[in-house]
mmCIF file with all atom_site columns, C-alpha atoms in Angstrom:
data_model
loop_
_atom_site.group_PDB
_atom_site.id
_atom_site.type_symbol
_atom_site.label_atom_id
_atom_site.label_alt_id
_atom_site.label_comp_id
_atom_site.label_asym_id
_atom_site.label_entity_id
_atom_site.label_seq_id
_atom_site.pdbx_PDB_ins_code
_atom_site.Cartn_x
_atom_site.Cartn_y
_atom_site.Cartn_z
_atom_site.occupancy
_atom_site.B_iso_or_equiv
_atom_site.pdbx_formal_charge
_atom_site.auth_seq_id
_atom_site.auth_comp_id
_atom_site.auth_asym_id
_atom_site.auth_atom_id
_atom_site.pdbx_PDB_model_num
ATOM 1   C CA . UNK Y 1 1   ? 4.617   -24.558 56.412 1.00 0.00 ? 333 UNK Y CA 1
ATOM 2   C CA . UNK Y 1 2   ? 3.966   -21.555 54.010 1.00 0.00 ? 334 UNK Y CA 1
ATOM 3   C CA . UNK Y 1 3   ? 6.608   -18.870 53.918 1.00 0.00 ? 335 UNK Y CA 1
ATOM 4   C CA . UNK Y 1 4   ? 4.420   -16.006 54.716 1.00 0.00 ? 336 UNK Y CA 1
ATOM 5   C CA . UNK Y 1 5   ? 4.078   -17.364 58.337 1.00 0.00 ? 337 UNK Y CA 1
ATOM 6   C CA . UNK Y 1 6   ? 7.845   -16.855 58.983 1.00 0.00 ? 338 UNK Y CA 1
ATOM 7   C CA . UNK Y 1 7   ? 7.691   -13.186 56.999 1.00 0.00 ? 339 UNK Y CA 1
ATOM 8   C CA . UNK Y 1 8   ? 7.895   -10.232 59.369 1.00 0.00 ? 340 UNK Y CA 1
ATOM 9   C CA . UNK Y 1 9   ? 4.319   -8.421  59.571 1.00 0.00 ? 341 UNK Y CA 1
ATOM 10  C CA . UNK Y 1 10  ? 6.390   -5.229  59.474 1.00 0.00 ? 342 UNK Y CA 1
ATOM 11  C CA . UNK Y 1 11  ? 7.459   -5.868  55.795 1.00 0.00 ? 343 UNK Y CA 1
ATOM 12  C CA . UNK Y 1 12  ? 4.008   -6.756  54.527 1.00 0.00 ? 344 UNK Y CA 1
ATOM 13  C CA . UNK Y 1 13  ? 2.276   -3.722  56.582 1.00 0.00 ? 345 UNK Y CA 1
ATOM 14  C CA . UNK Y 1 14  ? 4.706   -1.036  54.720 1.00 0.00 ? 346 UNK Y CA 1
ATOM 15  C CA . UNK Y 1 15  ? 3.362   -2.932  51.334 1.00 0.00 ? 347 UNK Y CA 1
ATOM 16  C CA . UNK Y 1 16  ? -0.260  -2.652  52.489 1.00 0.00 ? 348 UNK Y CA 1
ATOM 17  C CA . UNK Y 1 17  ? 0.611   1.200   53.461 1.00 0.00 ? 349 UNK Y CA 1
ATOM 18  C CA . UNK Y 1 18  ? 1.734   2.068   49.888 1.00 0.00 ? 350 UNK Y CA 1
ATOM 19  C CA . UNK Y 1 19  ? -1.154  -0.026  48.027 1.00 0.00 ? 351 UNK Y CA 1
ATOM 20  C CA . UNK Y 1 20  ? -3.620  2.011   50.055 1.00 0.00 ? 352 UNK Y CA 1
ATOM 21  C CA . UNK Y 1 21  ? -1.786  5.373   49.640 1.00 0.00 ? 353 UNK Y CA 1
ATOM 22  C CA . UNK Y 1 22  ? -2.484  4.897   45.905 1.00 0.00 ? 354 UNK Y CA 1
ATOM 23  C CA . UNK Y 1 23  ? -5.842  5.056   46.447 1.00 0.00 ? 355 UNK Y CA 1
ATOM 24  C CA . UNK Y 1 24  ? -5.855  8.087   48.673 1.00 0.00 ? 356 UNK Y CA 1
ATOM 25  C CA . UNK Y 1 25  ? -6.565  5.856   51.806 1.00 0.00 ? 357 UNK Y CA 1
ATOM 26  C CA . UNK Y 1 26  ? -4.471  6.452   54.988 1.00 0.00 ? 358 UNK Y CA 1
ATOM 27  C CA . UNK Y 1 27  ? -2.360  4.630   57.415 1.00 0.00 ? 359 UNK Y CA 1
ATOM 28  C CA . UNK Y 1 28  ? -4.562  5.406   59.889 1.00 0.00 ? 360 UNK Y CA 1
ATOM 29  C CA . UNK Y 1 29  ? -7.661  3.746   58.103 1.00 0.00 ? 361 UNK Y CA 1
ATOM 30  C CA . UNK Y 1 30  ? -5.114  0.712   57.862 1.00 0.00 ? 362 UNK Y CA 1
ATOM 31  C CA . UNK Y 1 31  ? -4.553  0.798   61.511 1.00 0.00 ? 363 UNK Y CA 1
ATOM 32  C CA . UNK Y 1 32  ? -8.546  1.051   62.383 1.00 0.00 ? 364 UNK Y CA 1
ATOM 33  C CA . UNK Y 1 33  ? -9.089  -2.177  60.231 1.00 0.00 ? 365 UNK Y CA 1
ATOM 34  C CA . UNK Y 1 34  ? -6.066  -4.304  61.993 1.00 0.00 ? 366 UNK Y CA 1
ATOM 35  C CA . UNK Y 1 35  ? -7.132  -3.033  65.283 1.00 0.00 ? 367 UNK Y CA 1
ATOM 36  C CA . UNK Y 1 36  ? -10.690 -4.146  64.322 1.00 0.00 ? 368 UNK Y CA 1
ATOM 37  C CA . UNK Y 1 37  ? -9.556  -7.416  63.465 1.00 0.00 ? 369 UNK Y CA 1
ATOM 38  C CA . UNK Y 1 38  ? -6.875  -8.429  66.038 1.00 0.00 ? 370 UNK Y CA 1
ATOM 39  C CA . UNK Y 1 39  ? -7.965  -5.855  68.873 1.00 0.00 ? 371 UNK Y CA 1
ATOM 40  C CA . UNK Y 1 40  ? -4.377  -4.474  68.814 1.00 0.00 ? 372 UNK Y CA 1
ATOM 41  C CA . UNK Y 1 41  ? -4.597  -0.568  69.825 1.00 0.00 ? 373 UNK Y CA 1
ATOM 42  C CA . UNK Y 1 42  ? -1.886  1.806   68.442 1.00 0.00 ? 374 UNK Y CA 1
ATOM 43  C CA . UNK Y 1 43  ? 0.676   0.868   71.207 1.00 0.00 ? 375 UNK Y CA 1
ATOM 44  C CA . UNK Y 1 44  ? 0.326   -3.067  70.556 1.00 0.00 ? 376 UNK Y CA 1
ATOM 45  C CA . UNK Y 1 45  ? 0.300   -2.651  66.556 1.00 0.00 ? 377 UNK Y CA 1
ATOM 46  C CA . UNK Y 1 46  ? 3.688   -0.207  67.234 1.00 0.00 ? 378 UNK Y CA 1
ATOM 47  C CA . UNK Y 1 47  ? 5.301   -3.013  69.588 1.00 0.00 ? 379 UNK Y CA 1
ATOM 48  C CA . UNK Y 1 48  ? 4.739   -5.805  66.818 1.00 0.00 ? 380 UNK Y CA 1
ATOM 49  C CA . UNK Y 1 49  ? 6.056   -3.309  63.835 1.00 0.00 ? 381 UNK Y CA 1
ATOM 50  C CA . UNK Y 1 50  ? 9.323   -2.615  65.755 1.00 0.00 ? 382 UNK Y CA 1
ATOM 51  C CA . UNK Y 1 51  ? 9.943   -5.914  67.052 1.00 0.00 ? 383 UNK Y CA 1
ATOM 52  C CA . UNK Y 1 52  ? 9.449   -6.979  63.280 1.00 0.00 ? 384 UNK Y CA 1
ATOM 53  C CA . UNK Y 1 53  ? 7.016   -9.855  64.610 1.00 0.00 ? 385 UNK Y CA 1
ATOM 54  C CA . UNK Y 1 54  ? 6.435   -13.010 62.188 1.00 0.00 ? 386 UNK Y CA 1
ATOM 55  C CA . UNK Y 1 55  ? 2.833   -13.421 60.962 1.00 0.00 ? 387 UNK Y CA 1
ATOM 56  C CA . UNK Y 1 56  ? 2.933   -16.342 63.177 1.00 0.00 ? 388 UNK Y CA 1
ATOM 57  C CA . UNK Y 1 57  ? 3.524   -14.636 66.167 1.00 0.00 ? 389 UNK Y CA 1
ATOM 58  C CA . UNK Y 1 58  ? 1.409   -11.965 65.468 1.00 0.00 ? 390 UNK Y CA 1
ATOM 59  C CA . UNK Y 1 59  ? -1.546  -13.873 64.853 1.00 0.00 ? 391 UNK Y CA 1
ATOM 60  C CA . UNK Y 1 60  ? -0.739  -15.749 67.963 1.00 0.00 ? 392 UNK Y CA 1
ATOM 61  C CA . UNK Y 1 61  ? -1.051  -12.699 70.235 1.00 0.00 ? 393 UNK Y CA 1
ATOM 62  C CA . UNK Y 1 62  ? -4.441  -11.289 68.437 1.00 0.00 ? 394 UNK Y CA 1
ATOM 63  C CA . UNK Y 1 63  ? -7.861  -11.644 69.677 1.00 0.00 ? 395 UNK Y CA 1
ATOM 64  C CA . UNK Y 1 64  ? -9.904  -11.972 66.524 1.00 0.00 ? 396 UNK Y CA 1
ATOM 65  C CA . UNK Y 1 65  ? -12.965 -10.045 66.196 1.00 0.00 ? 397 UNK Y CA 1
ATOM 66  C CA . UNK Y 1 66  ? -16.455 -12.203 66.652 1.00 0.00 ? 398 UNK Y CA 1
ATOM 67  C CA . UNK Y 1 67  ? -17.415 -10.616 63.394 1.00 0.00 ? 399 UNK Y CA 1
ATOM 68  C CA . UNK Y 1 68  ? -14.491 -11.964 61.391 1.00 0.00 ? 400 UNK Y CA 1
ATOM 69  C CA . UNK Y 1 69  ? -16.741 -14.726 60.462 1.00 0.00 ? 401 UNK Y CA 1
ATOM 70  C CA . UNK Y 1 70  ? -18.691 -12.214 58.354 1.00 0.00 ? 402 UNK Y CA 1
ATOM 71  C CA . UNK Y 1 71  ? -15.948 -11.583 55.882 1.00 0.00 ? 403 UNK Y CA 1
ATOM 72  C CA . UNK Y 1 72  ? -16.150 -13.526 52.660 1.00 0.00 ? 404 UNK Y CA 1
ATOM 73  C CA . UNK Y 1 73  ? -15.245 -13.287 49.040 1.00 0.00 ? 405 UNK Y CA 1
ATOM 74  C CA . UNK Y 1 74  ? -12.137 -13.954 47.162 1.00 0.00 ? 406 UNK Y CA 1
ATOM 75  C CA . UNK Y 1 75  ? -8.837  -12.288 47.618 1.00 0.00 ? 407 UNK Y CA 1
ATOM 76  C CA . UNK Y 1 76  ? -6.048  -13.757 45.228 1.00 0.00 ? 408 UNK Y CA 1
ATOM 77  C CA . UNK Y 1 77  ? -8.211  -15.966 43.585 1.00 0.00 ? 409 UNK Y CA 1
ATOM 78  C CA . UNK Y 1 78  ? -9.161  -17.936 46.637 1.00 0.00 ? 410 UNK Y CA 1
ATOM 79  C CA . UNK Y 1 79  ? -12.335 -17.890 48.786 1.00 0.00 ? 411 UNK Y CA 1
ATOM 80  C CA . UNK Y 1 80  ? -11.381 -16.331 52.255 1.00 0.00 ? 412 UNK Y CA 1
ATOM 81  C CA . UNK Y 1 81  ? -14.242 -18.636 54.124 1.00 0.00 ? 413 UNK Y CA 1
ATOM 82  C CA . UNK Y 1 82  ? -13.007 -21.841 52.463 1.00 0.00 ? 414 UNK Y CA 1
ATOM 83  C CA . UNK Y 1 83  ? -9.345  -21.470 53.350 1.00 0.00 ? 415 UNK Y CA 1
ATOM 84  C CA . UNK Y 1 84  ? -8.667  -24.327 56.205 1.00 0.00 ? 416 UNK Y CA 1
ATOM 85  C CA . UNK Y 1 85  ? -5.418  -23.601 57.669 1.00 0.00 ? 417 UNK Y CA 1
ATOM 86  C CA . UNK Y 1 86  ? -6.458  -21.187 60.542 1.00 0.00 ? 418 UNK Y CA 1
ATOM 87  C CA . UNK Y 1 87  ? -3.433  -19.034 60.306 1.00 0.00 ? 419 UNK Y CA 1
ATOM 88  C CA . UNK Y 1 88  ? -3.796  -18.792 56.490 1.00 0.00 ? 420 UNK Y CA 1
ATOM 89  C CA . UNK Y 1 89  ? -7.400  -17.824 56.981 1.00 0.00 ? 421 UNK Y CA 1
ATOM 90  C CA . UNK Y 1 90  ? -6.324  -15.068 59.592 1.00 0.00 ? 422 UNK Y CA 1
ATOM 91  C CA . UNK Y 1 91  ? -3.923  -13.872 56.699 1.00 0.00 ? 423 UNK Y CA 1
ATOM 92  C CA . UNK Y 1 92  ? -6.848  -13.909 54.172 1.00 0.00 ? 424 UNK Y CA 1
ATOM 93  C CA . UNK Y 1 93  ? -8.916  -11.850 56.129 1.00 0.00 ? 425 UNK Y CA 1
ATOM 94  C CA . UNK Y 1 94  ? -6.470  -9.324  56.521 1.00 0.00 ? 426 UNK Y CA 1
ATOM 95  C CA . UNK Y 1 95  ? -5.678  -9.221  52.964 1.00 0.00 ? 427 UNK Y CA 1
ATOM 96  C CA . UNK Y 1 96  ? -9.615  -8.796  51.885 1.00 0.00 ? 428 UNK Y CA 1
ATOM 97  C CA . UNK Y 1 97  ? -10.037 -6.210  54.352 1.00 0.00 ? 429 UNK Y CA 1
ATOM 98  C CA . UNK Y 1 98  ? -7.110  -4.180  53.016 1.00 0.00 ? 430 UNK Y CA 1
ATOM 99  C CA . UNK Y 1 99  ? -8.596  -4.954  49.618 1.00 0.00 ? 431 UNK Y CA 1
ATOM 100 C CA . UNK Y 1 100 ? -11.901 -3.438  50.187 1.00 0.00 ? 432 UNK Y CA 1
ATOM 101 C CA . UNK Y 1 101 ? -10.455 -0.361  51.651 1.00 0.00 ? 433 UNK Y CA 1
ATOM 102 C CA . UNK Y 1 102 ? -8.192  -0.426  48.075 1.00 0.00 ? 434 UNK Y CA 1
ATOM 103 C CA . UNK Y 1 103 ? -11.286 -0.472  46.111 1.00 0.00 ? 435 UNK Y CA 1
ATOM 104 C CA . UNK Y 1 104 ? -13.073 2.281   48.109 1.00 0.00 ? 436 UNK Y CA 1
ATOM 105 C CA . UNK Y 1 105 ? -15.640 0.664   50.328 1.00 0.00 ? 437 UNK Y CA 1
ATOM 106 C CA . UNK Y 1 106 ? -16.640 2.704   53.191 1.00 0.00 ? 438 UNK Y CA 1
ATOM 107 C CA . UNK Y 1 107 ? -15.318 2.087   56.810 1.00 0.00 ? 439 UNK Y CA 1
ATOM 108 C CA . UNK Y 1 108 ? -18.493 1.028   58.035 1.00 0.00 ? 440 UNK Y CA 1
ATOM 109 C CA . UNK Y 1 109 ? -18.654 -1.613  55.489 1.00 0.00 ? 441 UNK Y CA 1
ATOM 110 C CA . UNK Y 1 110 ? -15.276 -2.824  55.659 1.00 0.00 ? 442 UNK Y CA 1
ATOM 111 C CA . UNK Y 1 111 ? -15.535 -3.149  59.556 1.00 0.00 ? 443 UNK Y CA 1
ATOM 112 C CA . UNK Y 1 112 ? -19.015 -4.855  59.280 1.00 0.00 ? 444 UNK Y CA 1
ATOM 113 C CA . UNK Y 1 113 ? -20.483 -2.481  61.359 1.00 0.00 ? 445 UNK Y CA 1
#
């Protein structure tokens, strides 16, 4: 089992926020991406953050967007579409979306609209 599986989502969420704010992206944009990918509205996301839910439990509660399969590319040197472990794939998909925001892609492209 990879260490990230038992890491609290809240601790990584704060790192995502800091990363995106360096490029003048907002927490609201991050939340929009998370909602698109997982189906969690603001209240559900806040509850997971407050409870310091692990990545395992966070994604176990998520309803992955049907268009998540359109997310392709490399994050941390790994092609997200080739990741075999289902939980790791979901984590990498989220990482890829955050990277796309960080790199300045328009929200419509990030959300595969």
